[in-house]
XYZ file of C-alpha atoms in Angstrom:
588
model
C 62.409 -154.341 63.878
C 62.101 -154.964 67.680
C 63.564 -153.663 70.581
C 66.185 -155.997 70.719
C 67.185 -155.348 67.376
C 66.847 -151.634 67.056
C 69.200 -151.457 70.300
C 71.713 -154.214 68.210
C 71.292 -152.110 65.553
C 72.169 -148.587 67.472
C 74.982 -150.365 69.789
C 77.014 -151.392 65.887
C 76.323 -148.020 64.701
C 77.949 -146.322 67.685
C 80.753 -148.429 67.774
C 81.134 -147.866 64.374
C 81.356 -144.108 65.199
C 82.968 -143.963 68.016
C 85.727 -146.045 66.015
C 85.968 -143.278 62.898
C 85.866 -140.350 66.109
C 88.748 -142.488 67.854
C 90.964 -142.570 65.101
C 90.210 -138.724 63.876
C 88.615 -140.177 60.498
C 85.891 -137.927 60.186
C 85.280 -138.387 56.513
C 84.772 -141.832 57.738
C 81.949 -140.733 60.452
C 80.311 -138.180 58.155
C 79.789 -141.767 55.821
C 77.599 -143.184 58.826
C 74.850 -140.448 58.021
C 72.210 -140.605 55.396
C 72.571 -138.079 52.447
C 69.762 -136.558 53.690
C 70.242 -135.977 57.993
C 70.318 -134.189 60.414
C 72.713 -134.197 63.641
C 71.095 -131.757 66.314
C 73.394 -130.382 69.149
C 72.898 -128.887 72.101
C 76.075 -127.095 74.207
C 77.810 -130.425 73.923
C 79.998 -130.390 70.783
C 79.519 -126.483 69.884
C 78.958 -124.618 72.567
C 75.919 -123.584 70.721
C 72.727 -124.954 70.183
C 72.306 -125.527 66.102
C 71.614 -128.679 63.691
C 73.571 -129.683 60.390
C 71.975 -130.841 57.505
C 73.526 -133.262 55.415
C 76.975 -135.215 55.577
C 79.299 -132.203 54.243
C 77.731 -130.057 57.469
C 78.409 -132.275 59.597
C 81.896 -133.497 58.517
C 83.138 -129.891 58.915
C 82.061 -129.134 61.976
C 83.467 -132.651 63.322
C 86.802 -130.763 61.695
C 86.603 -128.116 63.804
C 85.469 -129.618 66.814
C 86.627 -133.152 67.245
C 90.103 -132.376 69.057
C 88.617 -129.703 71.601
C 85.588 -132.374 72.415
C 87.223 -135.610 72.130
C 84.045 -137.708 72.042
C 83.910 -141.128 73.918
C 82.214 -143.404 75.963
C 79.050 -144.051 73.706
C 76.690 -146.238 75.608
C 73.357 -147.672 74.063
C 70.705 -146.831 77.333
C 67.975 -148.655 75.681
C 66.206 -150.380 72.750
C 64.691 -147.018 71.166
C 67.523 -145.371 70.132
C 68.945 -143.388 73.432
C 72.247 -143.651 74.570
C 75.196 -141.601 76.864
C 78.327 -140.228 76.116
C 81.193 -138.313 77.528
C 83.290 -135.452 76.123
C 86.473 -133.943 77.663
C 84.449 -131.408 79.670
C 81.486 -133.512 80.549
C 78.696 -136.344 80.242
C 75.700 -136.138 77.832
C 72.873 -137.743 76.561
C 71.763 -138.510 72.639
C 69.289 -140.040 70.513
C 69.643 -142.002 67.378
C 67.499 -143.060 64.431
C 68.281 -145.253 61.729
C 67.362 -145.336 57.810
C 68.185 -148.157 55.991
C 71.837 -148.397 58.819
C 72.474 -144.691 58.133
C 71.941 -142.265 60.392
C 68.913 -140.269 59.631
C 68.645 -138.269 63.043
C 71.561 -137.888 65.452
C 71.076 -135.958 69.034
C 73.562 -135.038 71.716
C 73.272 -132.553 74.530
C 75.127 -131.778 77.463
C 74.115 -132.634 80.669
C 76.993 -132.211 82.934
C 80.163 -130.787 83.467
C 82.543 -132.919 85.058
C 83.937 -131.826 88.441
C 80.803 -129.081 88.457
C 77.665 -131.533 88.887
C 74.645 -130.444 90.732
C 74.642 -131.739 94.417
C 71.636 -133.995 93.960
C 70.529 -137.969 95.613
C 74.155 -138.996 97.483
C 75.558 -135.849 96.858
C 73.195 -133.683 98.633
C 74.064 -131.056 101.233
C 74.049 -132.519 104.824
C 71.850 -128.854 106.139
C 73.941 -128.868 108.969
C 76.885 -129.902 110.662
C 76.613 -132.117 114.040
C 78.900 -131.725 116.892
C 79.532 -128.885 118.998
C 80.650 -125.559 117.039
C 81.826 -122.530 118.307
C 80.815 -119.538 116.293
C 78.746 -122.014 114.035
C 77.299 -120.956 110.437
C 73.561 -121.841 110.240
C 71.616 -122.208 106.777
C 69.556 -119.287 107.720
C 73.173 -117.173 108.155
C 73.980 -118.695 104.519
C 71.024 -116.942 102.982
C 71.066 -113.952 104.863
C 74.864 -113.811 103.543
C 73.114 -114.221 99.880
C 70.855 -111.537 100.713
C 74.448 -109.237 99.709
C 73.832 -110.527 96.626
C 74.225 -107.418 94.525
C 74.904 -104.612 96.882
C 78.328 -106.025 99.123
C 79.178 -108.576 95.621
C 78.270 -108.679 92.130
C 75.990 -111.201 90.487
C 77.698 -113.374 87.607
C 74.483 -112.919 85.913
C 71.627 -110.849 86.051
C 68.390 -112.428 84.575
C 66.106 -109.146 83.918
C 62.796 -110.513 84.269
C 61.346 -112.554 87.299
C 58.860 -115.077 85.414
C 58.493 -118.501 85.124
C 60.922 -118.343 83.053
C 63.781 -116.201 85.091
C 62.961 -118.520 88.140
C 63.734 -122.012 86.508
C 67.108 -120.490 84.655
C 67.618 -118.858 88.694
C 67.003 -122.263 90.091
C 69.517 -124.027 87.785
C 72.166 -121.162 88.714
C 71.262 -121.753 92.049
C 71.972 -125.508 91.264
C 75.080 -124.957 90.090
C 76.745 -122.527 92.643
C 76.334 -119.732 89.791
C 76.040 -116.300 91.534
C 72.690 -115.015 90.120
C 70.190 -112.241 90.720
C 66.626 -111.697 89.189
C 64.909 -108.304 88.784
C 61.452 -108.072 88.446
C 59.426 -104.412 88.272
C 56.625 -106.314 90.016
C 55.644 -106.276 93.920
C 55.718 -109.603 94.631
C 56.903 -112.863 92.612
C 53.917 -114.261 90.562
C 52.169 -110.887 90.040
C 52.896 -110.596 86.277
C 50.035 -113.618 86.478
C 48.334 -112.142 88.548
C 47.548 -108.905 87.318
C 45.704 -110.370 84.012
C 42.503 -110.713 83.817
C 40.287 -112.447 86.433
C 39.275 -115.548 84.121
C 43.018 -116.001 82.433
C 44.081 -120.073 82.837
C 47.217 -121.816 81.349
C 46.148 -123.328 78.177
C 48.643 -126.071 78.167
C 48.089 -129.021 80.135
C 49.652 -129.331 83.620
C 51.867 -132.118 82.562
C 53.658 -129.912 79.895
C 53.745 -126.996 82.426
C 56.018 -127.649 85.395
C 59.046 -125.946 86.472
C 62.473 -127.053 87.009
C 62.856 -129.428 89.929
C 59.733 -129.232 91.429
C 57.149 -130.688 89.400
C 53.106 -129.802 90.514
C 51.641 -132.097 93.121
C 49.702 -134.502 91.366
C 46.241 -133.030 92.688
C 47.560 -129.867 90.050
C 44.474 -129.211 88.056
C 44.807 -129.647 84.352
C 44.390 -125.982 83.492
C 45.953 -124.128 86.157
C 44.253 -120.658 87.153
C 46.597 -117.531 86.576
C 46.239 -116.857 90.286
C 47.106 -120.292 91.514
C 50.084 -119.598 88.821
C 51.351 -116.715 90.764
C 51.196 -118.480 94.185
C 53.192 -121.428 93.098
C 56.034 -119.370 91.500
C 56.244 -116.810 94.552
C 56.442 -120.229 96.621
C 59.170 -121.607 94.357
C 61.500 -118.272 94.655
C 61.383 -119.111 98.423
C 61.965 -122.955 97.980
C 64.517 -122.617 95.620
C 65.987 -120.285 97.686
C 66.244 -117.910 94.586
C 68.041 -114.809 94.621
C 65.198 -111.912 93.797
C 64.513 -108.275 93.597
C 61.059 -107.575 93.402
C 60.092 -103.674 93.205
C 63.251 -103.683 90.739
C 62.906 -101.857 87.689
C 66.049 -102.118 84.875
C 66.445 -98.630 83.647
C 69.233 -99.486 81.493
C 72.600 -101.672 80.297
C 75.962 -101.047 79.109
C 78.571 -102.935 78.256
C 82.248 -102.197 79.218
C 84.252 -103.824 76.635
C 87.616 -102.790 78.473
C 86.324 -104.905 81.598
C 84.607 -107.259 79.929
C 81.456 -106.809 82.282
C 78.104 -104.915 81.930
C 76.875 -102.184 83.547
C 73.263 -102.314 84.739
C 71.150 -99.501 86.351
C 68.191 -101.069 88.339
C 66.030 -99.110 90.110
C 65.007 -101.424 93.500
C 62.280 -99.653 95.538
C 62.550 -96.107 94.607
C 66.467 -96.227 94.925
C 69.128 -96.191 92.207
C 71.609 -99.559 92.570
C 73.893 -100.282 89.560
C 75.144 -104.001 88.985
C 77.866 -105.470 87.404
C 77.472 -109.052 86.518
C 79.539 -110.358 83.556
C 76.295 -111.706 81.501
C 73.131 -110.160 81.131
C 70.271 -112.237 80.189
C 67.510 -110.840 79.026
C 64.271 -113.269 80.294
C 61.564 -110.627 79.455
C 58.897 -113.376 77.731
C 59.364 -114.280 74.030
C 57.818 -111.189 72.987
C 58.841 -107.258 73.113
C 56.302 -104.397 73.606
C 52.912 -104.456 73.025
C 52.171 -103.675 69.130
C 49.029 -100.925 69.351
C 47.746 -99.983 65.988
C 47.391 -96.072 65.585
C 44.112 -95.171 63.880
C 42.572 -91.912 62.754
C 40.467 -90.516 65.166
C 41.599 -92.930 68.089
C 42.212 -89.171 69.994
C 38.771 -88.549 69.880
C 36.969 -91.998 70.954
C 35.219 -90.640 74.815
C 35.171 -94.744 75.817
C 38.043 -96.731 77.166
C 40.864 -98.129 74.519
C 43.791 -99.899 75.537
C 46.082 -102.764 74.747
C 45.143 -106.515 75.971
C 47.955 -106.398 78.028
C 46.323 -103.922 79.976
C 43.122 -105.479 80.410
C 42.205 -106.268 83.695
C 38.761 -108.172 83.289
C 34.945 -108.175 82.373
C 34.043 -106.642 85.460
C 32.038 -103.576 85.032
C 31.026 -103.765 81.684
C 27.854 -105.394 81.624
C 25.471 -104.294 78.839
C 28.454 -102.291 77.334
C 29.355 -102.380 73.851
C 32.842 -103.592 73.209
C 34.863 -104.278 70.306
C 38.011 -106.923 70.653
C 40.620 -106.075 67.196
C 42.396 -109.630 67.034
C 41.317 -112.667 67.042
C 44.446 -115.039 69.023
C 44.545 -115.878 72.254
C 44.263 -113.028 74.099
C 41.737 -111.844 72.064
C 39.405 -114.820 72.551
C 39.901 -115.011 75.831
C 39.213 -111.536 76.532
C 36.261 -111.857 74.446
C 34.629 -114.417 76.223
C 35.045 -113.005 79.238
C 33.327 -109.778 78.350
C 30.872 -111.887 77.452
C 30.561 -113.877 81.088
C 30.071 -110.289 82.722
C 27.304 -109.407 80.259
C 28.682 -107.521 78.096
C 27.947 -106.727 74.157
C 30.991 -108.230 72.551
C 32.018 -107.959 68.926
C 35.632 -109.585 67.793
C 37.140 -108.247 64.826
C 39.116 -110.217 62.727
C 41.544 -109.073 60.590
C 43.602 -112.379 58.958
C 42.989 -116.281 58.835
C 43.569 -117.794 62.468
C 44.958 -121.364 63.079
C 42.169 -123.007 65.725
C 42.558 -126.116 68.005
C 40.594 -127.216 70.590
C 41.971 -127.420 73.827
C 41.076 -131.193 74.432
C 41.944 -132.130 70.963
C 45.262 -130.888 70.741
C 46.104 -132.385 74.382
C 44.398 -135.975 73.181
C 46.458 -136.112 69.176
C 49.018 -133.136 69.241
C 50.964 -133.427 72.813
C 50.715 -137.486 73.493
C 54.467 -137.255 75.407
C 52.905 -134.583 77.645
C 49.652 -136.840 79.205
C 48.646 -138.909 81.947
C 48.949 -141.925 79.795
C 52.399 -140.992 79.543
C 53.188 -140.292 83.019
C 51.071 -143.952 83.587
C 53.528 -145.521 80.504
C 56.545 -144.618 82.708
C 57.496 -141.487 80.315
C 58.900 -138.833 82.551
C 59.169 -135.166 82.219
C 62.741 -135.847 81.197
C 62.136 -138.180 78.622
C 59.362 -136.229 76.755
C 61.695 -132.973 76.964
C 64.240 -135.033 75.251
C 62.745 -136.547 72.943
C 60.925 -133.573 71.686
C 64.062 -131.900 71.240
C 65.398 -135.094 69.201
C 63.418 -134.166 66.489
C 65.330 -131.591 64.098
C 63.017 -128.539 63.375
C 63.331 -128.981 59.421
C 61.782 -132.499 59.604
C 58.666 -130.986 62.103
C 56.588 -129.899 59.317
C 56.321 -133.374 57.561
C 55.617 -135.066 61.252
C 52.822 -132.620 62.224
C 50.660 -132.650 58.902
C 49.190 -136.052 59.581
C 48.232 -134.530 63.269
C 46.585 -131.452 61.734
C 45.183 -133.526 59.317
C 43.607 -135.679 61.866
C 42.516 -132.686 64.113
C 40.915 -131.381 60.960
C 38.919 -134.701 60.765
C 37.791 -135.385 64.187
C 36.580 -131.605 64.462
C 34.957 -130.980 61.121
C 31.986 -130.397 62.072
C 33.518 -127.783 65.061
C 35.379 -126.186 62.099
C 31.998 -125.706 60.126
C 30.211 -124.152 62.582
C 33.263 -121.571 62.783
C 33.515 -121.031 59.160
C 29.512 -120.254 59.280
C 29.868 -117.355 60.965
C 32.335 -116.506 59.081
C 35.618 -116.887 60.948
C 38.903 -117.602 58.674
C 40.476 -120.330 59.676
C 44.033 -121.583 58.336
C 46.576 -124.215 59.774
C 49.191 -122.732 58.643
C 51.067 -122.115 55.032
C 51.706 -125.742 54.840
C 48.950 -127.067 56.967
C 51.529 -127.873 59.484
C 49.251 -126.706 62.334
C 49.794 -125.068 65.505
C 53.529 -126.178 66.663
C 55.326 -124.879 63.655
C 53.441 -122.052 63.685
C 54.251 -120.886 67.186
C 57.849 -122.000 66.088
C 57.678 -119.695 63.523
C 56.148 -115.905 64.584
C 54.624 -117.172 67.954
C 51.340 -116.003 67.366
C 48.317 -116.325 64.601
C 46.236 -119.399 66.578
C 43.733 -119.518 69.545
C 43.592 -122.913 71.466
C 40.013 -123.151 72.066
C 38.824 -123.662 75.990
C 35.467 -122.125 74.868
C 35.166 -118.947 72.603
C 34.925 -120.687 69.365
C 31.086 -122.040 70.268
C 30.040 -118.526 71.438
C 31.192 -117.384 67.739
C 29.601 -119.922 66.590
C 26.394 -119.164 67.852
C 26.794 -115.766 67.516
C 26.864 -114.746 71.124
C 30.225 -113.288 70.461
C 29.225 -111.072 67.592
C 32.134 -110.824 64.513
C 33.518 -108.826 61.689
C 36.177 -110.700 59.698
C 38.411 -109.733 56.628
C 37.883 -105.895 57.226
C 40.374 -103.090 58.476
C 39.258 -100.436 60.672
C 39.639 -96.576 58.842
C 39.122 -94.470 62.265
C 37.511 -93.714 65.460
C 34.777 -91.808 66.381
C 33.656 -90.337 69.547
C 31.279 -93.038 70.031
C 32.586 -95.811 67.173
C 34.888 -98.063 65.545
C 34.435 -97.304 61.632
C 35.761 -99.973 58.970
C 36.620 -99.488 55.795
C 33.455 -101.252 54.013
C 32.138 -97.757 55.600
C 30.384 -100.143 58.932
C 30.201 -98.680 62.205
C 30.537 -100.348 65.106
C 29.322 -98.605 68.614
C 32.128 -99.256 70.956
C 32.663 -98.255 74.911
C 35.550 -100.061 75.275
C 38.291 -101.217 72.377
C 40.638 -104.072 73.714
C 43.768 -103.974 71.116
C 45.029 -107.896 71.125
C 47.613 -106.957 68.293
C 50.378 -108.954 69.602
C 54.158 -108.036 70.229
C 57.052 -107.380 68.574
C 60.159 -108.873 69.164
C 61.860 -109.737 72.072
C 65.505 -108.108 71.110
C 62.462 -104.784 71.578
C 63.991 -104.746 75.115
C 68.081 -105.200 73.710
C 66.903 -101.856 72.277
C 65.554 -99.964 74.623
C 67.817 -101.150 77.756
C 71.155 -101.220 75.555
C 71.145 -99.460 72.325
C 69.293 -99.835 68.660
C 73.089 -100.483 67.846
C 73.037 -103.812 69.981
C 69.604 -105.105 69.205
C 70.128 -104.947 65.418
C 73.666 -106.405 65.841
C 72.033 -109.644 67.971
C 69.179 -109.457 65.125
C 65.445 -110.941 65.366
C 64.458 -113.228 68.221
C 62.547 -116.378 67.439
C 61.256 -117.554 64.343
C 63.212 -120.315 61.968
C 63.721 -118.495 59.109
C 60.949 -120.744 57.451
C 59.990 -117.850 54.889
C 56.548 -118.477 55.519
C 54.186 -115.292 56.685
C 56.366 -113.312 59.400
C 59.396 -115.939 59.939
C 61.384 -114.380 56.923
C 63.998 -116.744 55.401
C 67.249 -117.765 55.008
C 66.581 -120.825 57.109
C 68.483 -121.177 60.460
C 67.518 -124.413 61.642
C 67.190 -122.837 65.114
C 64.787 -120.356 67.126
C 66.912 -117.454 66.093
C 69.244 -115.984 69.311
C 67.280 -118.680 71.844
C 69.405 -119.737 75.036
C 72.502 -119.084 72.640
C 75.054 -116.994 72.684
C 74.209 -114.096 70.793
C 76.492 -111.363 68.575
C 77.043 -109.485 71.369
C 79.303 -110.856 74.224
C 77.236 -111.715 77.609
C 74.206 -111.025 76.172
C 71.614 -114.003 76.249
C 68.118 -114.010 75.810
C 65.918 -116.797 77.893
C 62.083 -116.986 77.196
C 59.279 -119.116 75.558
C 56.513 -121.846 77.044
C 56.404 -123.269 80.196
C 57.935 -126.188 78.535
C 61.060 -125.131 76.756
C 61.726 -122.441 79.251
C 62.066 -125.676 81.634
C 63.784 -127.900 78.802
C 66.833 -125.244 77.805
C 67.114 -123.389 81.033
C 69.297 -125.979 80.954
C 71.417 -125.752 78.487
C 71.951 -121.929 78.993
C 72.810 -122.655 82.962
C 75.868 -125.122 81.659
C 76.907 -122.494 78.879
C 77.002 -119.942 81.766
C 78.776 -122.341 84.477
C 81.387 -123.422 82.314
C 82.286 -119.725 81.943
C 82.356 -119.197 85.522
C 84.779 -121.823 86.112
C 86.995 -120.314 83.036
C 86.674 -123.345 80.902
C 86.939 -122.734 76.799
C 84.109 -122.146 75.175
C 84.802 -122.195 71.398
C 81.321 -121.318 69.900
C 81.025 -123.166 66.618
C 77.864 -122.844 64.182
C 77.428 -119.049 64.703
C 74.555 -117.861 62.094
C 74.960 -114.537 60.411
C 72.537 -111.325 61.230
C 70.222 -110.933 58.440
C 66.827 -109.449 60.306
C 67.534 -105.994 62.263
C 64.939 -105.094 64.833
């Protein structure tokens, strides 16, 4: 089928829709669908973010929801499936594919709300007024006016965490005329980046990596340096004109049901200031506290042990001996850098590892995200969107062939590893590294140089052992091996992110809003039933005004988003009927 065609072919299949919606048959729309299909939705017909599966799904919710949405306008934008809409409440934008005249995939997501778009192209603010004005009201005595922010007013929100992620939600409040303040414990923007270890680099690809708004200069190398990280994203709280506390610890939350706010003790600077914005969102990373192992004898070891997360770099231990327990990300990376500054490095591996290299996985694995893309005219836009098309239960069958073909092109690579006996997996299913991250968000290394130094043995390694205890002077395993050690580097991961629900709330909270992340995929630590959904993601959650914001450069970017307009509408009072709630099953 052509282009023509396929847009012919979407164009009668909206109609046909729009029809059954128009006349409140929605037996008759549910009929449009496959037996097997999926409709995906984002904030525009739920107020939630959630997919049904299968006609009977997605005939009740249309139920439930058709009256309060009132669906219209369905436009066909172009041959490969996309198209615009309207609801009562605002514009959106969805994506359609067809099996057999079915509907096999169905997308829609909000984009706008009507009477509260951003001021943007024709709309934008003049930055001044011209004539002669008495008394007049400069920008710079708007922002100083913002600088009250929290101290004369309240914030509508408070976003707890001042990362990439905190900015780009900040910069679409900002956008939108939301009120909104970020915290951060840090000094200065950027310095959660830059306080890692001297050699730390992005490992996705610039084009998959920019903010909201203000994409990287095209000169933007393709891995960008943590430091050069940290720089841009203290710039772009001053560009954005962001609202931020650095020096701004959050001690601890509470919400008053009687006044339907929270109440939030930060302390800024030494100094105790407590905030009350109506929603709290929690934008702390998509992980909780660092997960150290306790081991016997770990009192007595004289060297230097701490988590990766505390590492600050190779520097200063040349000729040392030094053992790295994990073997992801951090854990390569902080291997090979010991290694750079001359230092005796042994990795110890305790389960499989899912392994792609870097250039690989940016050539086969992220072709929306490229400068062929950008070249084919596919924006950042576009390749958010239509990565978010795709329903999460079909992602597995789509990504196989990929890790099949990454398996393939990098056998021999894979060899070499195995050799030396690293275990490698790609995943349960072989679904390879994007479900997997989907899943438990940890368990693979993207290789930007490690793996050869394993393979060559330069990077020295133990796999498929557990360490029994600590010595003064030693890491002892349980096959009864000893390995000398001045320095341990724990890269044992994180918990979960609802960790900091927990300890800023209440235990009560956290394991009423239940797990963060994951599918429910009931593969190896994403327990089932399936959701559908990254569990409690840029969602409401169980517990009123509490939202949690976090994950890659990417999807922070792509659903920042989608949380801004769930926050906005509530600002301007409109209803927001949540529909699609999942229940609780996994506590903290």
């Amino acid at each position: 089928m052509n282009i023509q065609e396929k847009s012919l072919a979407t164009s009668r299949w909206l109609g046909n829709f729009a029809e059954a919606l128009d006349r409140g048959d929605t037996a008759a729309a549910a009929a449009l669908f496959s037996k097997t299909s999926y409709w995906r939705d984002l904030v525009a017909f739920t107020w939630n973010i959630v997919t049904f599966e299968g006609r009977a799904a997605i005939a009740d919710m249309l139920k439930a929801r058709l009256a309060d949405v009132q669906p219209r306008s369905f436009v066909v934008d172009s041959g490969d499936g996309w198209f615009s809409f309207e609801t009562e409440v605002g514009r959106g934008r969805g994506h359609l594919r067809l099996k057999d005249g079915k509907a096999w995939t169905f997308f829609t997501a909000l984009t706008e709300l009507k009477g509260f778009e951003e001021k943007t192209g024709l709309t934008r603010e003049m930055g001044t007024e011209h004539g002669a004005i008495r008394d007049r009201v400069t920008w710079t005595d708007r922002r100083n006016a913002d600088a009250g922010l929290g101290l004369s007013h309240q914030p509508f929100v408070l976003i707890v965490g001042g990362g990439q992620g905190g900015m780009g939600l900040g910069a679409r409040l900002k956008r939108l005329g939301v009120p909104a303040l970020i915290v951060d414990r840090h000094p200065r923007p950027g310095d959660a980046w830059r306080k890692r270890y001297k050699s730390l680099c992005l490992h996705d690809p610039v084009w998959y990596d920019h903010l909201p708004y203000l994409p990287f200069p095209e000169h933007w190398p393709v891995y960008t340096p943590k430091d050069k990280m940290g720089d841009w994203l203290e710039a772009y709280t001053r560009i954005m004109e962001l609202d931020y506390w650095s020096s701004a610890m959050c001690k601890r939350a509470a919400w008053d049901e009687a006044k339907r706010q929270w109440a939030v003790e930060v302390e800024r600077e030494g100094r105790p200031v407590t905030l009350r914005p109506r929603h709290l969102v929690l934008a702390t990373g998509m992980s909780g506290f660092p997960e150290v192992p306790r081991f016997r004898g770990a009192e007595r070891f004289k060297g230097v042990q701490h988590h990766s997360s505390q590492h600050a770099g190779g520097e200063g231990w040349g000729g040392k001996r030094c053992v790295v327990v994990g073997s992801n990300n951090s854990a390569h990376d902080i291997a090979a850098d010991l290694w750079e500054h001359g230092a005796q490095v042994t990795m110890l591996q305790r389960s499989p590892t899912l392994v792609a290299r870097s250039e690989t996985l940016a050539r086969i694995g992220r072709p929306l995200y490229s400068e062929e893309a950008v070249r084919a005219g596919v924006t950042t836009e576009l390749a958010d969107f239509t990565a978010a098309s795709w329903p999460y239960a079909l992602q597995p069958e789509a990504a196989r062939p990929v890790t099949a073909q990454m398996k393939k092109d990098d056998a021999e690579f894979y060899a070499r590893l195995q050799a030396a006996g690293f275990m490698l997996t790609f995943g349960e299913d072989e679904s390879g590294i994007g479900q997997m991250y989907m899943r438990r968000g940890a368990g693979y290394y993207i290789d930007v140089g490690a793996s050869d130094l394993i393979a060559d043995g330069q990077i020295k390694l133990r796999s498929g052992v557990e360490i029994d205890h600590l010595t003064e002077t030693a890491v002892v395993l349980k096959d009864g091996s000893e390995l000398p050690a001045d320095l341990v580097v724990y890269a044992t991961g994180y918990g979960s992110m609802n960790q900091w629900a927990a300890a800023l709330i209440s235990r009560e909270v956290a394991d009423k809003v239940g797990k963060c992340w994951g599918l429910g995929s009931g593969t190896a630590k994403d327990p089932g039933p399936w959701e559908g959904e990254l569990r409690n993601m840029w969602k409401p959650t169980a517990q009123q005004g509490l939202w949690f914001h976090g994950g890659n450069l990417a999807q922070s970017r792509h659903y920042s988003r989608f949380l801004a307009l769930q926050l906005k509408a509530r600002l301007e009072g409109l209803a927001t009927p949540v529909y699609g709630r999942m229940p609780v099953h996994h506590r903290v």
